[in-house]
Coordinates of N, CA, C and O in Angstrom, one line a residue:
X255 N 14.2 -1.5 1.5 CA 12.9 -2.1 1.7 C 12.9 -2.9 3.0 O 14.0 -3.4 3.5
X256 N 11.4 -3.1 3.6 CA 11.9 -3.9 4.6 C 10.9 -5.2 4.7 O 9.7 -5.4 4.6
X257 N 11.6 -5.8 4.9 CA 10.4 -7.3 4.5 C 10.4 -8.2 5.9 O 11.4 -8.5 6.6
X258 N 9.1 -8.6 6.0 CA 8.8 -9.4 7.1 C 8.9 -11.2 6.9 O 8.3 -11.7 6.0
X259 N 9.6 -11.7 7.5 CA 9.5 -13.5 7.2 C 8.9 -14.1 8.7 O 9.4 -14.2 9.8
X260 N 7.8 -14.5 8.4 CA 7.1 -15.5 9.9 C 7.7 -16.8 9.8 O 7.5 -17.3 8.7
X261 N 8.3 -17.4 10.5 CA 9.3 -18.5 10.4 C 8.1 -19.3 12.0 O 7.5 -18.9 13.0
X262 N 8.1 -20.8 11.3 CA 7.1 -21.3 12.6 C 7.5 -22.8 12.4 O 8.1 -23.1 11.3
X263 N 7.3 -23.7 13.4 CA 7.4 -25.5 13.0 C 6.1 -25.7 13.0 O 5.2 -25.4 13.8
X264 N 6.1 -26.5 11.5 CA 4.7 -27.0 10.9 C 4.3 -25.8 10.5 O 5.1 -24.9 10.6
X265 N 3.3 -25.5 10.1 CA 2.3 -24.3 9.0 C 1.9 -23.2 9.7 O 1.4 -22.2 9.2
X266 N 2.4 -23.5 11.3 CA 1.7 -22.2 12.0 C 1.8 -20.5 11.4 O 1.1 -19.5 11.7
X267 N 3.3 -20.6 10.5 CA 3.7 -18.9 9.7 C 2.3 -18.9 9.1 O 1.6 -17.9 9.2
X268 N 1.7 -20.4 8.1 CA 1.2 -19.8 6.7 C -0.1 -19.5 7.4 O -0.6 -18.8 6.5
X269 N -0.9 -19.6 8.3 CA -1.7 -19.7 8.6 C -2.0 -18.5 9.1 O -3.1 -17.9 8.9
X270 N -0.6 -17.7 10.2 CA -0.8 -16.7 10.3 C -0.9 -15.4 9.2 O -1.4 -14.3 9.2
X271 N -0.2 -16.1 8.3 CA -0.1 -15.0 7.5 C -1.4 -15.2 6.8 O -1.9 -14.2 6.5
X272 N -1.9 -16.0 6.6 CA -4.0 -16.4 5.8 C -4.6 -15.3 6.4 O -5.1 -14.2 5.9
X273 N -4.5 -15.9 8.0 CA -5.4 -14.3 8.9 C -5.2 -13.6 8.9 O -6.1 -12.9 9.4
X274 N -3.8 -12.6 8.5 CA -3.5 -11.4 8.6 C -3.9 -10.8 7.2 O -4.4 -9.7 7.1
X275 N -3.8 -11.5 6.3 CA -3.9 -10.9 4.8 C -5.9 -10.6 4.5 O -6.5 -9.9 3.8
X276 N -6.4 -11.8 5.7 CA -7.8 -11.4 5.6 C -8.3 -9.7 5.8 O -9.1 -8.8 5.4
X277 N -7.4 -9.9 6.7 CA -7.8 -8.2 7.7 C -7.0 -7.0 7.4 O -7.3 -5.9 7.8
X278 N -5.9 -7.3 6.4 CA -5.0 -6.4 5.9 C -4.7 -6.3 4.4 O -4.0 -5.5 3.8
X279 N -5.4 -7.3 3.9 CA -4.3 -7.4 2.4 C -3.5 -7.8 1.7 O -2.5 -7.5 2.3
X280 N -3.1 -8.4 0.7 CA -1.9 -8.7 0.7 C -0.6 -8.3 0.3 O -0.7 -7.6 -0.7
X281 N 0.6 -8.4 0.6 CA 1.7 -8.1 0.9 C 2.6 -8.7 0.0 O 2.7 -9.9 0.0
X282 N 3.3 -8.1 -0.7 CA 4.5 -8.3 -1.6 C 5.8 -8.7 -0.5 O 6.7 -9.5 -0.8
X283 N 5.8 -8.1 0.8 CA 6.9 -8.2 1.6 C 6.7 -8.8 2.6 O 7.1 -8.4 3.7
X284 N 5.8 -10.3 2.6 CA 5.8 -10.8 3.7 C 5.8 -11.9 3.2 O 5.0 -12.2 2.4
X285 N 7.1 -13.3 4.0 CA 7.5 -14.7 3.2 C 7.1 -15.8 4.8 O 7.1 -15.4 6.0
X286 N 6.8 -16.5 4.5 CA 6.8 -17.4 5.5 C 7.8 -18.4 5.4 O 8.0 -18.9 4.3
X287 N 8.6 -18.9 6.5 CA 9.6 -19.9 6.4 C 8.4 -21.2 7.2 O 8.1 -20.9 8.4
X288 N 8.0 -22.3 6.8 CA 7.0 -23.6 7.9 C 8.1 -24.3 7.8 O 8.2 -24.6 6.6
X289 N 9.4 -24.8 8.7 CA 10.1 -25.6 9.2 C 9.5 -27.2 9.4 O 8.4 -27.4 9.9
X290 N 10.4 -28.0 9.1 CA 10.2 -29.6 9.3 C 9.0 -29.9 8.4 O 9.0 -31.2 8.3
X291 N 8.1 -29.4 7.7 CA 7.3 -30.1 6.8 C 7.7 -31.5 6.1 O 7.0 -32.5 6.1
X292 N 8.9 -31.3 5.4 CA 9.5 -32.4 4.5 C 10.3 -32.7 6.0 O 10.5 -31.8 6.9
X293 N 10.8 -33.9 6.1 CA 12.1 -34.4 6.6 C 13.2 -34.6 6.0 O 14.2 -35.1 6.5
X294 N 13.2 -34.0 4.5 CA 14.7 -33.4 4.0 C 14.8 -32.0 3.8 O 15.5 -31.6 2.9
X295 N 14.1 -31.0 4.5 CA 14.1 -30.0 4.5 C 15.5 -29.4 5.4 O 15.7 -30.0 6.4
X296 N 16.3 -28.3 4.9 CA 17.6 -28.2 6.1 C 17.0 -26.8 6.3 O 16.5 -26.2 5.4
X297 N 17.1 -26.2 7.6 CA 16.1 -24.7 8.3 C 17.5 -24.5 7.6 O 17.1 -24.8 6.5
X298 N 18.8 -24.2 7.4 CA 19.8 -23.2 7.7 C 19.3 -23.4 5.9 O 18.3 -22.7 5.7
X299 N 19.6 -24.0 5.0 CA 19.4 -23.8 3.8 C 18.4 -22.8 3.3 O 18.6 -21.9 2.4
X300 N 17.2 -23.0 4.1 CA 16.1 -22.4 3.9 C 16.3 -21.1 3.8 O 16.1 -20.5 2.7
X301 N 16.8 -20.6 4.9 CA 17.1 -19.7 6.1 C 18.1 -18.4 4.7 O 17.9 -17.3 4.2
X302 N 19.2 -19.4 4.5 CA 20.4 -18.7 3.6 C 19.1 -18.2 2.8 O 18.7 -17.1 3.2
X303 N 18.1 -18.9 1.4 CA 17.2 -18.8 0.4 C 16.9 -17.6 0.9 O 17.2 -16.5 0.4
X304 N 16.2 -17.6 1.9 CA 15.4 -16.1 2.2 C 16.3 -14.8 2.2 O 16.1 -13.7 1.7
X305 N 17.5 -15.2 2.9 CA 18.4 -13.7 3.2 C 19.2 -13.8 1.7 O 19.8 -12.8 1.4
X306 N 19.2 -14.7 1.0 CA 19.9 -14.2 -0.7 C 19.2 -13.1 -1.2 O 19.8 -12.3 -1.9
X307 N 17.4 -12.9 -0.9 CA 16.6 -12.3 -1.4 C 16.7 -11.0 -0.8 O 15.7 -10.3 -1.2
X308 N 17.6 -10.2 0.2 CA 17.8 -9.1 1.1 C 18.9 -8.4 0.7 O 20.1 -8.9 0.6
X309 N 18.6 -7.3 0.3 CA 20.0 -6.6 -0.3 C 20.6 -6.0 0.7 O 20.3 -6.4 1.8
X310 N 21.3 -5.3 0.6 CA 22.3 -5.2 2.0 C 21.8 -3.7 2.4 O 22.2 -3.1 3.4
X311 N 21.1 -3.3 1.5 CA 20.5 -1.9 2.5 C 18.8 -2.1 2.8 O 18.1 -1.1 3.0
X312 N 18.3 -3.5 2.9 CA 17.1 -3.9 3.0 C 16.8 -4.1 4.8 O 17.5 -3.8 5.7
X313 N 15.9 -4.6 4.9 CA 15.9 -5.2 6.4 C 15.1 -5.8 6.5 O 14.0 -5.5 6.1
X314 N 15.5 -7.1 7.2 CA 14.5 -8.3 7.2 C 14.1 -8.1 9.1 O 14.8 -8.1 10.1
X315 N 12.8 -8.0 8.9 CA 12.3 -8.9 10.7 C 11.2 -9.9 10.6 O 10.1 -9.9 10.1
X316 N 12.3 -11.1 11.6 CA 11.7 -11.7 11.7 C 11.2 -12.0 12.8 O 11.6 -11.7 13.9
X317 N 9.8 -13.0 12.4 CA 9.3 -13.5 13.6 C 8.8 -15.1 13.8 O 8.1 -15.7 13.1
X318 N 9.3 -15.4 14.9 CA 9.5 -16.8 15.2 C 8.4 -16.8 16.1 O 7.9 -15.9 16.8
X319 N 8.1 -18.4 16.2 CA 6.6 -18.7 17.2 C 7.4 -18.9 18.5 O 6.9 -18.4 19.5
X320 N 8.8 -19.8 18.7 CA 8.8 -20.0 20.1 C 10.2 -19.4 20.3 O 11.1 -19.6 19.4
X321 N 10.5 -18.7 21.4 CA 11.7 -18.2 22.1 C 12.7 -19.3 22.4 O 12.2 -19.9 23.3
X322 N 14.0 -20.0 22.1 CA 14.7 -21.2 22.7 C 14.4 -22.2 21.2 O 15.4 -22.9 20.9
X323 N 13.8 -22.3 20.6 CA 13.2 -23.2 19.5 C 14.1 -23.8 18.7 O 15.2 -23.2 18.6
X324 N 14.2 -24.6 18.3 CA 15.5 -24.5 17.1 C 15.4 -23.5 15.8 O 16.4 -23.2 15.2
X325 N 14.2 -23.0 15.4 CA 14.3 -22.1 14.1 C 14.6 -20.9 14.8 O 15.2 -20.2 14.0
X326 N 14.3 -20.1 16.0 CA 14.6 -19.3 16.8 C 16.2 -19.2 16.7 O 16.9 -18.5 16.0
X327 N 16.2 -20.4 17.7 CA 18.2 -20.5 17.9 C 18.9 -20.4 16.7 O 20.1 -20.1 16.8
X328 N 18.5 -20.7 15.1 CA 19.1 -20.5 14.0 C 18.9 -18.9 13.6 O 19.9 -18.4 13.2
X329 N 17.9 -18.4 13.7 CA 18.3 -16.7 13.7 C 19.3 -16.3 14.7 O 20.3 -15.7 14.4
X330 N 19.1 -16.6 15.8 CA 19.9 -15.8 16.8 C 21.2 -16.0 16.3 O 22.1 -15.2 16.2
X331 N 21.3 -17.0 16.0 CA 23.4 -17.2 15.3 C 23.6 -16.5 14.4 O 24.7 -16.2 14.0
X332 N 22.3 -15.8 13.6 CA 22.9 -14.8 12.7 C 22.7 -13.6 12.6 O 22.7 -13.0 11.5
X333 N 22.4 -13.1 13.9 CA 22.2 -11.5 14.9 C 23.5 -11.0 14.2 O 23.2 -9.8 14.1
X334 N 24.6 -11.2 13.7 CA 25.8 -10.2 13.6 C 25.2 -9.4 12.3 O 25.3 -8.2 12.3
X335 N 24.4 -10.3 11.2 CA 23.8 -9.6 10.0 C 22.9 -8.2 10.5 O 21.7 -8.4 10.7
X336 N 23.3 -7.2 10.7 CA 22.6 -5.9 10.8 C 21.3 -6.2 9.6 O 20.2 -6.5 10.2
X337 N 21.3 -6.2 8.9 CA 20.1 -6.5 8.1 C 18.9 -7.3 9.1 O 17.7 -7.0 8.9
X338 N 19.2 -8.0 9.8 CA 18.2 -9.0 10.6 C 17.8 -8.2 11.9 O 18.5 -7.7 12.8
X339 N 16.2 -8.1 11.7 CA 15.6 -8.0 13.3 C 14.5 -9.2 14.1 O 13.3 -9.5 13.8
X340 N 15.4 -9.5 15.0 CA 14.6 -11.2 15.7 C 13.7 -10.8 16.8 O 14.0 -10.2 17.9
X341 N 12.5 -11.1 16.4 CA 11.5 -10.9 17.4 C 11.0 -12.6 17.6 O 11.2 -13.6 16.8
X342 N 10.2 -12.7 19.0 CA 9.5 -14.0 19.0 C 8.5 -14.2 19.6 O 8.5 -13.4 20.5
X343 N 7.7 -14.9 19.7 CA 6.1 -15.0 20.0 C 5.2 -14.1 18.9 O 4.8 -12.9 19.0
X344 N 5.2 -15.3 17.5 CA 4.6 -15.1 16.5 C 3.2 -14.8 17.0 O 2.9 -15.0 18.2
X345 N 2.3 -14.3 16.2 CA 0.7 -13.9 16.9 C 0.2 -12.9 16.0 O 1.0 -12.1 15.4
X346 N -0.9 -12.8 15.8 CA -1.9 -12.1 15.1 C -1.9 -10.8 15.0 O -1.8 -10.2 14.0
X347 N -2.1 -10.1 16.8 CA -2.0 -9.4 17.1 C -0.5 -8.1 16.5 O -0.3 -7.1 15.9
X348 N 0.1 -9.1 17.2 CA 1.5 -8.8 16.6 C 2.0 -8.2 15.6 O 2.8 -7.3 15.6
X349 N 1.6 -9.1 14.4 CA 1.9 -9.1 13.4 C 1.2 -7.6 12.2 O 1.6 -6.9 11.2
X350 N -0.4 -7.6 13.2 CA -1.1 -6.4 12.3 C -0.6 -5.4 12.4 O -0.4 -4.5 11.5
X351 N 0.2 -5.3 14.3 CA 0.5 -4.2 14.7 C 1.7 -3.6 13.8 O 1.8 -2.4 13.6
X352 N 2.9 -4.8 13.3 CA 3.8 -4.4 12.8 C 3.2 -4.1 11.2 O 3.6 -3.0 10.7
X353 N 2.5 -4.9 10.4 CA 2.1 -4.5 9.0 C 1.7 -3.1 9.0 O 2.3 -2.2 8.4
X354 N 0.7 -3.0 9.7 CA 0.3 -1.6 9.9 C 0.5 -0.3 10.0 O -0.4 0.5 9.8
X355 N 1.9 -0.1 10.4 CA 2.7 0.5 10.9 C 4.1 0.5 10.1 O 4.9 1.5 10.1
X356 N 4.2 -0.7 9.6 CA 5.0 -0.3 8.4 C 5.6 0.8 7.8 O 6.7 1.3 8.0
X357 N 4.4 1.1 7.1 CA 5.2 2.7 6.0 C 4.7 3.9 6.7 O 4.4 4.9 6.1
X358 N 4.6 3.7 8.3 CA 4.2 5.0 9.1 C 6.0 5.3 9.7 O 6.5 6.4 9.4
X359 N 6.6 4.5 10.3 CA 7.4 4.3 11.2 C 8.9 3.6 10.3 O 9.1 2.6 9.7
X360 N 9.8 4.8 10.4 CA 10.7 4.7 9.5 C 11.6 3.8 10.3 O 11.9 2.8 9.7
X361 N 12.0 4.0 11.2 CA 12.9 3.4 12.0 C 12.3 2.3 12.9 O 11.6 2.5 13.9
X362 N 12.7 0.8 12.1 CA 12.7 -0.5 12.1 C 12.6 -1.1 13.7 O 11.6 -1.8 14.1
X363 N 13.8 -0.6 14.6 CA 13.9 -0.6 16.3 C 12.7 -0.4 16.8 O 12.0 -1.2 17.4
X364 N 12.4 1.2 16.6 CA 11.0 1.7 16.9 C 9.7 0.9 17.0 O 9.0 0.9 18.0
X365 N 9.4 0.1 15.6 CA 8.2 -0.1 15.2 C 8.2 -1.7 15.8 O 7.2 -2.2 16.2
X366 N 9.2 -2.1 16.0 CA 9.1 -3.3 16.6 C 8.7 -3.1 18.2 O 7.8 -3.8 18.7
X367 N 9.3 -2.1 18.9 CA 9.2 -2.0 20.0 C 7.6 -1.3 20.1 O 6.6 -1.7 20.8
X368 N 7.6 -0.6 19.3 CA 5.8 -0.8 19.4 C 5.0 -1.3 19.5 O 4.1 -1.3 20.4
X369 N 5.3 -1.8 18.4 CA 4.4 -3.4 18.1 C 4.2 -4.4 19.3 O 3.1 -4.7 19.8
X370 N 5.5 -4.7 19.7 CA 5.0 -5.4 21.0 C 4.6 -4.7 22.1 O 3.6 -5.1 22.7
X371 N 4.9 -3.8 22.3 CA 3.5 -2.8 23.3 C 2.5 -3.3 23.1 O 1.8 -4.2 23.7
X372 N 2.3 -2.4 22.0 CA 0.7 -2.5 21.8 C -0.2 -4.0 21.8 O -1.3 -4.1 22.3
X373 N 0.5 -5.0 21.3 CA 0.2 -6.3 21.0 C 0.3 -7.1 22.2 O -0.3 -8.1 22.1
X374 N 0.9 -6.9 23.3 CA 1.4 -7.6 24.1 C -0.4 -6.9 25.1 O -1.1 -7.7 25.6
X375 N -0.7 -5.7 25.4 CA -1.9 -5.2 25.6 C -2.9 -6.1 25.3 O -3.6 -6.3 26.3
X376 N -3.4 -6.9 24.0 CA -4.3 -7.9 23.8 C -4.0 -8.7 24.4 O -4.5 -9.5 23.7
X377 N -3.5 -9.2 25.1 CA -3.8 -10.8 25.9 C -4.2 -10.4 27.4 O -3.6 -9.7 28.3
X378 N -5.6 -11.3 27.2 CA -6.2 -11.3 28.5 C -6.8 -12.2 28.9 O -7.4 -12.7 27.9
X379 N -7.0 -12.7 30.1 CA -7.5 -13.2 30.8 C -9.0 -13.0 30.6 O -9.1 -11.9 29.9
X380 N -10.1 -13.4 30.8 CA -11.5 -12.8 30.0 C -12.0 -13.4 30.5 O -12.9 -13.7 29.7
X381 N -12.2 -14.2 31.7 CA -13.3 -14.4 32.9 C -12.7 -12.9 33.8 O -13.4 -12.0 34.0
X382 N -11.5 -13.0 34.1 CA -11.1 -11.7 34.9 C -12.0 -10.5 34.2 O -12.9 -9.9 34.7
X383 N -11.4 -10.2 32.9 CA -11.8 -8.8 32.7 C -13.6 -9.1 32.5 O -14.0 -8.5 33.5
X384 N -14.4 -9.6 32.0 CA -15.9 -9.7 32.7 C -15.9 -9.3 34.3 O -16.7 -8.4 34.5
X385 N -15.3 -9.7 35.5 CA -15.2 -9.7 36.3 C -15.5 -8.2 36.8 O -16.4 -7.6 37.4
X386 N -14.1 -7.7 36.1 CA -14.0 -6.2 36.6 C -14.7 -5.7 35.9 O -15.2 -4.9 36.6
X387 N -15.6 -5.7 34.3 CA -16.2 -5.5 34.2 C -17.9 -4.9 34.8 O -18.5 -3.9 34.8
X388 N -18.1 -6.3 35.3 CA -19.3 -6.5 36.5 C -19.3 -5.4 37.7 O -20.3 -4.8 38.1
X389 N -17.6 -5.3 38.3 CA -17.6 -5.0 39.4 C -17.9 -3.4 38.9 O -18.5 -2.7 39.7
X390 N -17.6 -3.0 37.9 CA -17.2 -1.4 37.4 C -18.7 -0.6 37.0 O -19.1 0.6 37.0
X391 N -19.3 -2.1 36.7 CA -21.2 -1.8 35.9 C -21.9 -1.4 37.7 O -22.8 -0.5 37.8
X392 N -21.3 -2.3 38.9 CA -21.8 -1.9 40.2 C -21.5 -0.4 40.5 O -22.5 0.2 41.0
X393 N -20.2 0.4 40.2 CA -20.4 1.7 40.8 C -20.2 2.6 39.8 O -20.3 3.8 40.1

């Protein structure tokens, strides 16, 4: 099985995951980790809880909001776990592209690298594209 965990500081996972479940559904295989909420909360405890729940022929990918972060830097120390795939720059976009694509795309590597293709394509500038828009409506 392969299960998705959005890991973010403060509520930013649960929120993404609100908007994603609007437009998709909901998901048995998607956990959100919100870091620092409590100030006795420990991320590595947390962190362990979620991967107790991964069987060793499962695959967890995760996705984190900031690159360098400290909940970032606590996956990356545990890249040796083949079970684990670390993506980052949590997002909407992102996220449909990977749900979506899910039970299309057997091979985990793949679907990630997809995903950010495709997703990394939505972000734009939007006085510019009007712009070229305008210019394109001229010839």
């Amino acid at each position: 099985m392969r299960y998705f965990l959005f890991a973010s500081h403060g509520r930013f996972a649960e929120g993404i995951l609100h908007s994603v479940e609007m437009i998709t559904g909901k998901h048995d295989n998607i956990w959100t980790l919100c870091a620092y909420i409590d100030e006795h909360d420990d991320i590595k405890s947390q962190i362990q809880e979620f991967l107790s729940e991964v069987a060793d022929n499962d695959e967890l990918v995760v996705i984190t909001d900031i690159f360098g972060g400290s909940i970032n830097n606590e996956f990356m120390s545990l890249l040796d776990d083949k079970r684990i795939h670390l993506v980052t720059g949590l997002n909407i976009p992102l996220v449909i592209e990977l749900i979506t694509m899910n039970n299309i795309e057997v091979n985990t590597a793949k679907l990630i690298k997809t995903a950010l293709y495709n997703s990394k394509k939505t972000i734009k500038y939007c006085n510019l594209e009007l712009e070229i828009s305008q210019l394109d409506e001229e010839f």
